[in-house]
Coordinates of C-alpha atoms and ligand atoms in Angstrom, one line a residue:
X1 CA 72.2 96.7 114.1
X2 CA 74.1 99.1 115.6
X3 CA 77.9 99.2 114.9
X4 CA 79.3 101.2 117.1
X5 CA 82.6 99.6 118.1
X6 CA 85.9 100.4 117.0
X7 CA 86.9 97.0 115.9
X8 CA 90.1 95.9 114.2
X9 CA 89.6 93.0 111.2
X10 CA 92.4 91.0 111.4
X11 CA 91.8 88.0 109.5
X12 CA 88.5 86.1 109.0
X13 CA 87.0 82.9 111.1
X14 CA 87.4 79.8 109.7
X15 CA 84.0 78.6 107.9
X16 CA 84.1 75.0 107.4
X17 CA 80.6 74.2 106.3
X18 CA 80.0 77.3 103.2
X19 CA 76.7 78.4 103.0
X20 CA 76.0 79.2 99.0
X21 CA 76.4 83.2 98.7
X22 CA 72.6 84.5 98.0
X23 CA 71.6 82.2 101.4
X24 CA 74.2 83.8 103.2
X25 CA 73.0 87.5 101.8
X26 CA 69.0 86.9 102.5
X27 CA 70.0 85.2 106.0
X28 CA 72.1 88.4 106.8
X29 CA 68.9 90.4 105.6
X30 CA 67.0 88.7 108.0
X31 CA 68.8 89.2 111.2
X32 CA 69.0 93.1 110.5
X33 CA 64.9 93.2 109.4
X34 CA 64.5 90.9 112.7
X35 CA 66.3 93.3 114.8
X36 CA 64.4 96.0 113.6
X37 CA 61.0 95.1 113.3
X38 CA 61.4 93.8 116.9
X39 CA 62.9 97.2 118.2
X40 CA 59.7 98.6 116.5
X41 CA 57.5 96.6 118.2
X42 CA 58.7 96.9 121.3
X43 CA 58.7 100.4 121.2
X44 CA 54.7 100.2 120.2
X45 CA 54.5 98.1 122.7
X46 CA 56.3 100.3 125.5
X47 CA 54.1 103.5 124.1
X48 CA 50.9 101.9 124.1
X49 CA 51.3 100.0 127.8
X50 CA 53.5 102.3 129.3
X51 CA 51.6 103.2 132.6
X52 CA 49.9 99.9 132.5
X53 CA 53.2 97.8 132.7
X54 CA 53.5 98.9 136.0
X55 CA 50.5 97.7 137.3
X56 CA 50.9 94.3 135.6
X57 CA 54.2 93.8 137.4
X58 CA 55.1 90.3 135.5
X59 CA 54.9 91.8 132.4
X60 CA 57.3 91.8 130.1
X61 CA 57.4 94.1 127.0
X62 CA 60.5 92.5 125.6
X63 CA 59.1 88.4 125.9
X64 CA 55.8 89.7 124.5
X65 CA 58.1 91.6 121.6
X66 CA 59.8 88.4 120.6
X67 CA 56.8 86.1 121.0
X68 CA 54.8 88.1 118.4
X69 CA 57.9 87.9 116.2
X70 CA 58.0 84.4 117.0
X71 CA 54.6 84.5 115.5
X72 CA 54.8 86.2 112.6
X73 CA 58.0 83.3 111.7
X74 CA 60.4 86.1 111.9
X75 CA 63.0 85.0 114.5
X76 CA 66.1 84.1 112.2
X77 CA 68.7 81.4 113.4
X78 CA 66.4 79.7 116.1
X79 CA 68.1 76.4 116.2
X80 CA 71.0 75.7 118.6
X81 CA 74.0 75.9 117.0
X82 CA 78.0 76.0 117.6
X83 CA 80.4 78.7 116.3
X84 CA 79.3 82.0 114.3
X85 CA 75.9 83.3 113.8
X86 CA 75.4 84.6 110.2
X87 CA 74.4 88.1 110.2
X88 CA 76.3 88.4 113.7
X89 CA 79.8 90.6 113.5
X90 CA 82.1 90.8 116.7
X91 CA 81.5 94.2 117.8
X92 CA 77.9 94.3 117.8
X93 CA 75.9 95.7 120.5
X94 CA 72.1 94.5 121.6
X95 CA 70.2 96.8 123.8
X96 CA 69.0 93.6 125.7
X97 CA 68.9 90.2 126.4
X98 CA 65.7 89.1 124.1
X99 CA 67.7 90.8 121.1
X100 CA 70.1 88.1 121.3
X101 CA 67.3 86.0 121.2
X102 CA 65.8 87.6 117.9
X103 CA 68.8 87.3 116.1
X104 CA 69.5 83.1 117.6
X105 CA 73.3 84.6 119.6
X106 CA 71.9 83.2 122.5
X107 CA 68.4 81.5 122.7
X108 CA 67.8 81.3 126.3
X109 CA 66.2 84.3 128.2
X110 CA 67.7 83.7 131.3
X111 CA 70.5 81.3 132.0
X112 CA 74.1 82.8 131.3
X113 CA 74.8 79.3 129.2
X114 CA 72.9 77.9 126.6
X115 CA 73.9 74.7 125.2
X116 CA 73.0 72.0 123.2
X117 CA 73.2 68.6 122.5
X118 CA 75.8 66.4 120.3
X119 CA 76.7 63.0 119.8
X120 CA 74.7 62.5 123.0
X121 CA 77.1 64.9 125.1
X122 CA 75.8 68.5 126.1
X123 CA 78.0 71.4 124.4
X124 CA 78.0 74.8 125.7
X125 CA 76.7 77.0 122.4
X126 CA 77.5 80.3 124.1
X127 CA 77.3 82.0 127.7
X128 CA 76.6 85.8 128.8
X129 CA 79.1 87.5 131.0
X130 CA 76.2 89.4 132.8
X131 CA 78.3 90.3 135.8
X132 CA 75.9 89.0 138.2
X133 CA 78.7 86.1 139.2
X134 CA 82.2 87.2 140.2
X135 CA 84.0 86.5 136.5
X136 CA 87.0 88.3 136.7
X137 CA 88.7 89.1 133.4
X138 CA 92.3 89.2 133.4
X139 CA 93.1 90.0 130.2
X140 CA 90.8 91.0 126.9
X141 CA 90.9 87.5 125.6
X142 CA 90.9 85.7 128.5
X143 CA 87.6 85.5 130.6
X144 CA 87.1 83.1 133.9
X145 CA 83.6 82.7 134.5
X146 CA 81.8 80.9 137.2
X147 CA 78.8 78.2 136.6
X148 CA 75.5 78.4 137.1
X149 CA 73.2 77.8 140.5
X150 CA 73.4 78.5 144.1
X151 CA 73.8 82.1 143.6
X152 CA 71.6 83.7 145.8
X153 CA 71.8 87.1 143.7
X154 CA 70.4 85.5 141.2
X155 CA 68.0 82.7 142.3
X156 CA 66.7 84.9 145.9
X157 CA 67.8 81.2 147.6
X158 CA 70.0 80.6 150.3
X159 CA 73.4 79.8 149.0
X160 CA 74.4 76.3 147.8
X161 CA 77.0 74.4 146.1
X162 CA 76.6 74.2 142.4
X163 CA 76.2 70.6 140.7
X164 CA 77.9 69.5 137.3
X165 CA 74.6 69.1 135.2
X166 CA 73.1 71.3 132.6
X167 CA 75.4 74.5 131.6
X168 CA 78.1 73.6 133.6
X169 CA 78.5 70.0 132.6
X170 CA 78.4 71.6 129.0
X171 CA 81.5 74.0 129.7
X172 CA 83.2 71.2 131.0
X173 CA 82.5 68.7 128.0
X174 CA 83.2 71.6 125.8
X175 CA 86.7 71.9 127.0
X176 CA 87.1 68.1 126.5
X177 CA 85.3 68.0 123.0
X178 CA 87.1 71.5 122.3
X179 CA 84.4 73.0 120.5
X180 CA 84.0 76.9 120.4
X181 CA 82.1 78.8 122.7
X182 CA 80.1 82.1 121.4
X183 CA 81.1 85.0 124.5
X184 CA 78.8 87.7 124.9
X185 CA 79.9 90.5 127.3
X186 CA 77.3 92.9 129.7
X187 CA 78.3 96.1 129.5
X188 CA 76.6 98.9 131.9
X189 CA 76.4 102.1 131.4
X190 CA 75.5 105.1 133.4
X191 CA 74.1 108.4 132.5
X192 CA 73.1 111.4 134.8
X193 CA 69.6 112.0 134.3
X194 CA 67.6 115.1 135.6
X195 CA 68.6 116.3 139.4
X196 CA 72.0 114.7 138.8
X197 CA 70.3 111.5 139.3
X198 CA 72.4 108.6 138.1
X199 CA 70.3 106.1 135.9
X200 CA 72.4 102.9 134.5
X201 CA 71.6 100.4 131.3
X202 CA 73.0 97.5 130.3
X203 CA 74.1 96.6 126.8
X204 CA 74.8 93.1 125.2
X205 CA 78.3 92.9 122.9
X206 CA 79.0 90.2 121.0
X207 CA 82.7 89.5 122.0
X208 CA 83.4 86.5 119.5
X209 CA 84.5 83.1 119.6
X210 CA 85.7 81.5 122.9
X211 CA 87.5 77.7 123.5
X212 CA 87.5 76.6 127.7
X213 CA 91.0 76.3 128.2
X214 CA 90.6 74.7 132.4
X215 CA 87.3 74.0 134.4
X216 CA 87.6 73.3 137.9
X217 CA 86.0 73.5 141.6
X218 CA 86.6 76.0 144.2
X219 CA 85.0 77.7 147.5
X220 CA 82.8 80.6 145.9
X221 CA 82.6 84.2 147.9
X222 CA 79.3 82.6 149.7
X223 CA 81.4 79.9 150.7
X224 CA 79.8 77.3 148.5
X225 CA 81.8 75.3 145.9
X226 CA 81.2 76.7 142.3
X227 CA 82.5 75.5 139.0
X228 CA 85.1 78.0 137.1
X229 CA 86.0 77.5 133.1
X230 CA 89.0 80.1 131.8
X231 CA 87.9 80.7 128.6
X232 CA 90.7 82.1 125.8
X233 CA 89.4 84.0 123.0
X234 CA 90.3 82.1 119.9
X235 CA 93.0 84.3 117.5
X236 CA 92.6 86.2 114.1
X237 CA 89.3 87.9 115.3
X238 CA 88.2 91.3 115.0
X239 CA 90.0 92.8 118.6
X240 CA 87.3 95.5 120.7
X241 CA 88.7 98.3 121.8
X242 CA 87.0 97.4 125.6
X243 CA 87.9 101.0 127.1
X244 CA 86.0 102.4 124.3
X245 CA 83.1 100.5 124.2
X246 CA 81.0 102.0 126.8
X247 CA 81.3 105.7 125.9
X248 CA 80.6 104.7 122.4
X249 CA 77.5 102.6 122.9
X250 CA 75.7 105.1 124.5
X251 CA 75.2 107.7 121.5
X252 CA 72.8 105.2 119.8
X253 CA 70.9 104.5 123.6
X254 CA 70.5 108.3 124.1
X255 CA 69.1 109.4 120.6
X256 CA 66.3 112.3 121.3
X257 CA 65.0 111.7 117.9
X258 CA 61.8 114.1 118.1
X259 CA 59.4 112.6 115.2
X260 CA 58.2 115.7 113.1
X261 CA 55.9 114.0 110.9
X262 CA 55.0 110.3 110.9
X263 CA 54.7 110.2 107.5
X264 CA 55.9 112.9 105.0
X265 CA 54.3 111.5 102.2
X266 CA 50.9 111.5 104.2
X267 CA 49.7 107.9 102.7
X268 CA 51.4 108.7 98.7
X269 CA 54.2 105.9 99.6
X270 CA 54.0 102.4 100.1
X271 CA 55.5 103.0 103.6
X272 CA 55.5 105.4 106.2
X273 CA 58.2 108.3 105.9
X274 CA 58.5 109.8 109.1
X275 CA 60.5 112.9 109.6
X276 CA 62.7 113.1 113.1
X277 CA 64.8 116.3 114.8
X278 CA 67.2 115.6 117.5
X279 CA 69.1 118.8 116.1
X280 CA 67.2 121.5 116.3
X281 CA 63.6 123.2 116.7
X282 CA 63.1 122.8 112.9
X283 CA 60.3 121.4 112.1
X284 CA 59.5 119.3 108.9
X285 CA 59.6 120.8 105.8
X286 CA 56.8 122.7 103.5
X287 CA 56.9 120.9 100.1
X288 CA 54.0 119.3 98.2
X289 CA 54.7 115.5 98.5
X290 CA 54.4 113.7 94.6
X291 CA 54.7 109.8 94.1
X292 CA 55.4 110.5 90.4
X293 CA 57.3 112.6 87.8
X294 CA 55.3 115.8 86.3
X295 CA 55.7 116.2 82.8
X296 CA 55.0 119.7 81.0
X297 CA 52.0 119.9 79.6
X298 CA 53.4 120.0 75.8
X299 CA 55.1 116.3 76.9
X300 CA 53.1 113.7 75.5
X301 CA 54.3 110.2 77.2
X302 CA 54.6 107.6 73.7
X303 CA 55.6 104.2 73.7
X304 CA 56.9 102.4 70.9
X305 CA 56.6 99.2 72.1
X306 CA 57.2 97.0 75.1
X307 CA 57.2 93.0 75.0
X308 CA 55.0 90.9 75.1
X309 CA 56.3 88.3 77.3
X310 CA 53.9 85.8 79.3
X311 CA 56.5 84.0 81.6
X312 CA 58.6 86.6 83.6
X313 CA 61.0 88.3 80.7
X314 CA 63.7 86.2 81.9
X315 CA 64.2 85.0 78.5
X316 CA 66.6 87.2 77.0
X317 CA 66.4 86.7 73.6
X318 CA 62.9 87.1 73.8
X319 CA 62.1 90.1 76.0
X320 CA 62.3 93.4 73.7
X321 CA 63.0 95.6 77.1
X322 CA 65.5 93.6 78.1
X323 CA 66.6 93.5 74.5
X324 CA 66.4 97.4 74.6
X325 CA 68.7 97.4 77.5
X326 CA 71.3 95.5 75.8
X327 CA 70.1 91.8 76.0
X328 CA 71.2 91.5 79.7
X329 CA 69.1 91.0 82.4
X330 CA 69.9 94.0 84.8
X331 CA 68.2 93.0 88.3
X332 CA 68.1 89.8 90.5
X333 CA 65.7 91.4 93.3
X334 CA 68.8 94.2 93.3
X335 CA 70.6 95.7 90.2
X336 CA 73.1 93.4 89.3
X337 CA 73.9 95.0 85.6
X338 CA 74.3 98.6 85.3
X339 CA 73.5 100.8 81.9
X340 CA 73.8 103.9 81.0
X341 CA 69.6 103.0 80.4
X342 CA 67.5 100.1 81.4
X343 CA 64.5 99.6 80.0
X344 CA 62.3 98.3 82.7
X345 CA 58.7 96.0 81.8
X346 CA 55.7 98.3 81.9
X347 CA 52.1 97.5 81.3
X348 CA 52.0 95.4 78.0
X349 CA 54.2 93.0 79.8
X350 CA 51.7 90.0 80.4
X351 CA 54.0 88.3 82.9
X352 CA 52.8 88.1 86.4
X353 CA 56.2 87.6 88.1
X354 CA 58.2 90.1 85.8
X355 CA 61.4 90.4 87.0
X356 CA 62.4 93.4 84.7
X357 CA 61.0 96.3 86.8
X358 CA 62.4 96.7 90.2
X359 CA 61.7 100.1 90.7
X360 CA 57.8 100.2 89.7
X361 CA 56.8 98.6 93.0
X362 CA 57.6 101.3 95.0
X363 CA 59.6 102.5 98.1
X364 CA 60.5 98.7 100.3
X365 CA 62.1 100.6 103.5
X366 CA 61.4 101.7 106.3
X367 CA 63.0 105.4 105.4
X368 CA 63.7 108.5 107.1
X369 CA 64.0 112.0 106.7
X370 CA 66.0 113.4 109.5
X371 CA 68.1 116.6 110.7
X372 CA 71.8 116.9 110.0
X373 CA 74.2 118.6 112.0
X374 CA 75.4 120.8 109.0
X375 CA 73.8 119.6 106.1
X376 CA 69.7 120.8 107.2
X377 CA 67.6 117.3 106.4
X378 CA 69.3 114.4 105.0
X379 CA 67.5 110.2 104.7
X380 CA 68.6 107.2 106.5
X381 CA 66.9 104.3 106.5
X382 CA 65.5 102.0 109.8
X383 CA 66.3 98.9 108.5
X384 CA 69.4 97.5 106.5
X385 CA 69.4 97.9 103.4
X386 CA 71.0 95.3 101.0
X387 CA 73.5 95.8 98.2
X388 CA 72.2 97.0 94.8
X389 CA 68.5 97.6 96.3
X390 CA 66.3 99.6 94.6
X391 CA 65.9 102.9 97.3
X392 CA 63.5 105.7 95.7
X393 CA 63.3 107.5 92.2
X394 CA 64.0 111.3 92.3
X395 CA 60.9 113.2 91.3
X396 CA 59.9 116.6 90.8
X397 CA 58.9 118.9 88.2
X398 CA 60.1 118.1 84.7
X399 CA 61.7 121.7 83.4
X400 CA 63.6 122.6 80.1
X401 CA 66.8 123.8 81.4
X402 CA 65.9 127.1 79.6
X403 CA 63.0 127.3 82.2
X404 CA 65.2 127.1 85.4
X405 CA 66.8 130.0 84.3
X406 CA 63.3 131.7 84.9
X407 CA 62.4 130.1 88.3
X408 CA 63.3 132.3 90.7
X409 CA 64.9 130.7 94.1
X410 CA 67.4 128.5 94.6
X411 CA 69.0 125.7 92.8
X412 CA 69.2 123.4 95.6
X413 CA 66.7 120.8 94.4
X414 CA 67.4 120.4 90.7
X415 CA 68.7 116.8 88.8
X416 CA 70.1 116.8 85.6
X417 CA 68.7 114.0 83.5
X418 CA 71.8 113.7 81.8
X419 CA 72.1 112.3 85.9
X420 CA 74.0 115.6 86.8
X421 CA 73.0 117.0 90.2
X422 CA 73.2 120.8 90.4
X423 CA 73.4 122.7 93.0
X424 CA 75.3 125.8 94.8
X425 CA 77.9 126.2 97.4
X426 CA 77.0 124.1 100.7
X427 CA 75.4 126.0 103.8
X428 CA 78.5 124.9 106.1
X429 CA 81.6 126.1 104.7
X430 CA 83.6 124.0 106.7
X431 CA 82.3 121.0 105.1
X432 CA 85.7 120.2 102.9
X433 CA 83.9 118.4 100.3
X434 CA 84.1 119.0 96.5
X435 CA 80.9 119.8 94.8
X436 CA 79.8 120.2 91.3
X437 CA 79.7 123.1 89.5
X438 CA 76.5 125.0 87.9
X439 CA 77.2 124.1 84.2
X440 CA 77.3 127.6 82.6
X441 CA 75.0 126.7 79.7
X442 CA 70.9 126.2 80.1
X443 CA 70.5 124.5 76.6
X444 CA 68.0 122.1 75.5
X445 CA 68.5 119.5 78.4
X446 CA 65.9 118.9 81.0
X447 CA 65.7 119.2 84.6
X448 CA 63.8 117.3 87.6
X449 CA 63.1 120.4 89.8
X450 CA 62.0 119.1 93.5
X451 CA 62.0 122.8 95.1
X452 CA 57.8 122.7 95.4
X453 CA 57.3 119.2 94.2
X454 CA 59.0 116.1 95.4
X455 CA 59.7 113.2 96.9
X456 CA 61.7 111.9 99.9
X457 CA 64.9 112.0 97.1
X458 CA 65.0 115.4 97.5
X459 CA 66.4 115.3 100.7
X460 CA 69.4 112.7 99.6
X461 CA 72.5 114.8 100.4
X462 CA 75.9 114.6 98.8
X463 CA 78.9 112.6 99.4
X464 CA 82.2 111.9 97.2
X465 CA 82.0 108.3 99.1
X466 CA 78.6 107.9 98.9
X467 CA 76.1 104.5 99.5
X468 CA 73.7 105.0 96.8
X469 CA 74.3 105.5 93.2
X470 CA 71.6 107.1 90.2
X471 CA 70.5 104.7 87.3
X472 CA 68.3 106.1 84.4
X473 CA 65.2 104.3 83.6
X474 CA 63.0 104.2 81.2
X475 CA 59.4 102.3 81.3
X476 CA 56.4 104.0 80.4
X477 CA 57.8 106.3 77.7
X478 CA 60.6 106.3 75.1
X479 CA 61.9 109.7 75.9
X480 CA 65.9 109.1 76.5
X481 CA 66.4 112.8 77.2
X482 CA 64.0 112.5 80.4
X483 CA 64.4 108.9 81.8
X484 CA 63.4 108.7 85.8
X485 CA 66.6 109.0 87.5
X486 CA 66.5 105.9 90.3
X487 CA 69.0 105.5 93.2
X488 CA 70.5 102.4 94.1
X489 CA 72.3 100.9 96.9
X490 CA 75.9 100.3 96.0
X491 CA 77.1 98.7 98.9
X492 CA 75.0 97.2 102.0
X493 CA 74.0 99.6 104.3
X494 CA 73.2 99.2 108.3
X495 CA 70.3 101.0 109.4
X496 CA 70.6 104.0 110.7
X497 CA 73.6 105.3 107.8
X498 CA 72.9 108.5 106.0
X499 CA 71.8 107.4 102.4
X500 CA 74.1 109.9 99.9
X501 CA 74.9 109.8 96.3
X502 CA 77.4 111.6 94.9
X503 CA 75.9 115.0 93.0
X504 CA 78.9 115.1 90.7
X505 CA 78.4 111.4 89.7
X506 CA 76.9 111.3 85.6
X507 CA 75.2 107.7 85.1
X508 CA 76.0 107.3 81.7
X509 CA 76.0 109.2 78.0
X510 CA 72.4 108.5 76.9
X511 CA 72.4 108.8 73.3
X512 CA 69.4 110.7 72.0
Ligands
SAM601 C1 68.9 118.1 97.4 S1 69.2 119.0 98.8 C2 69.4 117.8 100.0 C3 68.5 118.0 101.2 C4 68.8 119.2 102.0 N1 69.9 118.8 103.0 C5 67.6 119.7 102.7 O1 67.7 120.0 103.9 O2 66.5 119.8 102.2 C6 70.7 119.7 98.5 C7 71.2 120.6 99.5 O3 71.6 119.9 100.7 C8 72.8 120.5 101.2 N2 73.8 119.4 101.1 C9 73.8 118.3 100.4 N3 74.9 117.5 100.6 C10 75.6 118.2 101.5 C11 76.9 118.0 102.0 N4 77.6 116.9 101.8 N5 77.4 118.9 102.9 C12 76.7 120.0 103.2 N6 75.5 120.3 102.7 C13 75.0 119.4 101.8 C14 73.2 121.6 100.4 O4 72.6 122.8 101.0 C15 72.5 121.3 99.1 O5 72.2 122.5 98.4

């Protein structure tokens, strides 16, 4: 979801009923995979019908979108409810009225109020400010908004007076029952296109919590009686920076992502890695594309031993790799337990549903290679990313450092085992960042060297606040002087966010 409001956290809602914290973390994970997959498909969609749509003038890309989520079971929060939406922040912005839909802000399609029904009274759950009625806003946190019906904008009817049943009945027995009203605001944008022709879209912010204040009747401007409710934003919420919003929502709408490459890894990966440019003419780059390490030929990978378990390592006492890693389970789904070394389950591991070896499965998003402004190609991912999720290893060539010495070119690509990144001075000097130094020494250490072989972790760039942080590994061999270096999620990232580690960062002293 794209955050692209400048939004102020002042104090947190009120959450009567809790929701137990790991519910709360996969729900949240299911909005954002929602959103995405159904921005995806719509997109297929669009490509694939684009010239046909036309002729099929009822058809709608964005119904068809949701229903095959609908489908699939992925529409999250699909019954009615009052008050917040888990996974929903004040602030965010939907590209159209089904996205609201996708992530259960506001279930109906078409009508500006959706409600539902308690103790036998009809409740307003939330209404859309689409600017098709005359709602005038006074102030930010106060919004008067007419009812629904007899609006011949919207229903192509002759004009009529509205009738208390359905949304507006619900406004008005929401102001009696004073429950909270979800506010979602249209926002319309314009952009000059080509020939100075102006082309406008509308975008869907989640404004927050609302309570109706009044509701009362009066002569509309078609000189019918409509209903009004004066809604007041309820306090200690996140405030939106209104006068910002629309210049700010349009840098996501008018991305000219270019895609390079679909996939990068050309089928190696367990998902697509495609490879956009909105930058420049750049196109992807030359590199041959490995799933795993490559040891020197003199490395022989040994194994001591791994357990034996039958019934998914979780018992501790019992597991010899999790033994190894210091008798503490290190992953529930994410890292939960960092080491200087985990010693993940390999083959010998007779448990179906191990849970001791997160990062064997695999790359599980949807990631991205794309250009930088200053920093050439950097990764993001399309979809959110939760906290301590396993990302990608970084692979490459195995080298002695004695070797790199030798290897003529530059440095750029090169990972320390010891988890030190090395690298020289950054292409844009006005980047004010500190970056580590070439040690001076090339001694018996070795070196993952992704200059002609690599992976999409070669294009991780640096931060000194970055989102992802490297964790050594060790599964298929015992060698603690060349464990695969794995990056991790530290925090919870929204799609679209540069992925970065910091180069400088060491992951531990790994005793030999
Ligand atoms: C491992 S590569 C990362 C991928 C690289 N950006 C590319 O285009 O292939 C390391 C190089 O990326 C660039 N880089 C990484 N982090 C950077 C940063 N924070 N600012 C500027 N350049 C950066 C530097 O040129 C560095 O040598």
């Amino acid at each position: 979801m794209d955050k692209t409001l400048e939004i102020r956290k002042v104090g947190l809602l009120p959450n009567k009923k809790r929701t137990r914290v790991d519910d709360r973390d996969g729900i949240i994970h299911n909005v954002k995979e929602a959103l995405d997959e159904y921005r995806e498909t719509l997109t297929k969609l669009r490509q694939k019908h684009g010239s046909e749509a036309d002729k099929r003038d009822c058809w709608r890309p964005d119904i068809e979108a949701v229903m095959r989520l609908r489908k699939k079971g992925k529409l999250v929060n699909m019954r009615k409810q009052l008050g917040p939406i888990l996974g929903v922040e004040v602030g965010d912005e939907f590209r159209n009225r089904a996205e609201l839909t996708v992530v259960g802000l506001h279930l109906n399609f078409r009508r500006g109020i959706e409600y539902m029904k308690r103790d036998g009274k009809i409740l307003a759950t939330s209404i859309v400010n689409s600017g098709r009625y005359a709602n005038h806003v006074g102030s930010p946190d106060i919004l008067i908004y007419s009812g629904e019906g007899g609006n011949p904008r919207v229903e192509r009817k002759k004009p009529k007076d509205q009738t208390l049943k359905r949304g507006n009945l619900a406004l008005k027995n929401s102001m009696e029952v004073r429950t909270h009203v979800r506010v979602i605001r249209a926002v319309k944008h314009f952009e000059v296109g080509t020939c100075a022709k102006k082309r406008s879209f509308t975008t869907y912010v989640y404004d927050g919590l609302y309570k109706v204040e009044h509701f009362w009747q009066e002569r509309g401007e078609f000189g019918k009686l409509v209903f009004k409710s004066l809604l007041k934003r309820i306090p200690r919420q996140p405030i939106i920076t209104w006068e910002k919003v629309s210049k700010q929502l349009k840098k996501p709408m008018m991305s000219k992502d270019i895609v390079c490459k679909n996939d990068i890894s050309e089928g190696k990966e367990t998902m697509p890695i495609r490879v956009v440019n909105a930058i420049d003419s750049e196109s992807h780059p030359a590199f041959n594309y490995t799933r795993y390490v490559i040891y020197p030929n003199f490395f022989k990978a040994t194994k001591q031993r791994g357990c034996d378990c039958l019934h998914g390592c979780l018992e501790c006492k019992s597991c010899l790799c999790v033994m190894n890693t210091g008798g503490v389970f290190s992953y529930n789904n994410t890292i939960t337990d960092r080491k200087s070394l985990i010693y993940d389950c390999d083959t010998t591991c007779k448990s179906s549903s191990c849970k001791n070896r997160i990062c064997q499965h695999g790359i599980q998003f949807k990631l991205e290679v794309f250009r930088t402004k200053s920093k050439g190609w950097g990764v993001r991912s399309r979809s959110y990313i939760p906290r301590g999720s396993f990302i990608c290893e970084y692979v490459g060539e195995i080298l002695q450092e004695k070797e790199v010495k030798q290897r003529r070119g530059s440095h750029e690509y090169l990972f320390w085992t010891n988890g030190k990144f090395v690298d020289h001075p950054f292409r844009d000097a006005s980047q004010h960042v500190s970056f580590p130094k070439l040690p001076n020494f090339f001694g018996d250490g070795f070196v993952i060297d992704a200059t002609q072989h690599g992976n999409v972790g070669r294009f991780v760039n640096h931060s000194c606040s970055p989102n992802l942080s490297a964790q050594s590994v060790l599964y298929d061999h015992d060698d603690v002087r060349i464990p695969h270096m794995m990056l991790f999620a530290k925090k919870s990232i929204p799609p679209h966010q540069e992925l970065t580690y910091d180069y400088s960062s060491r992951v531990g002293k790994i005793v030999p």
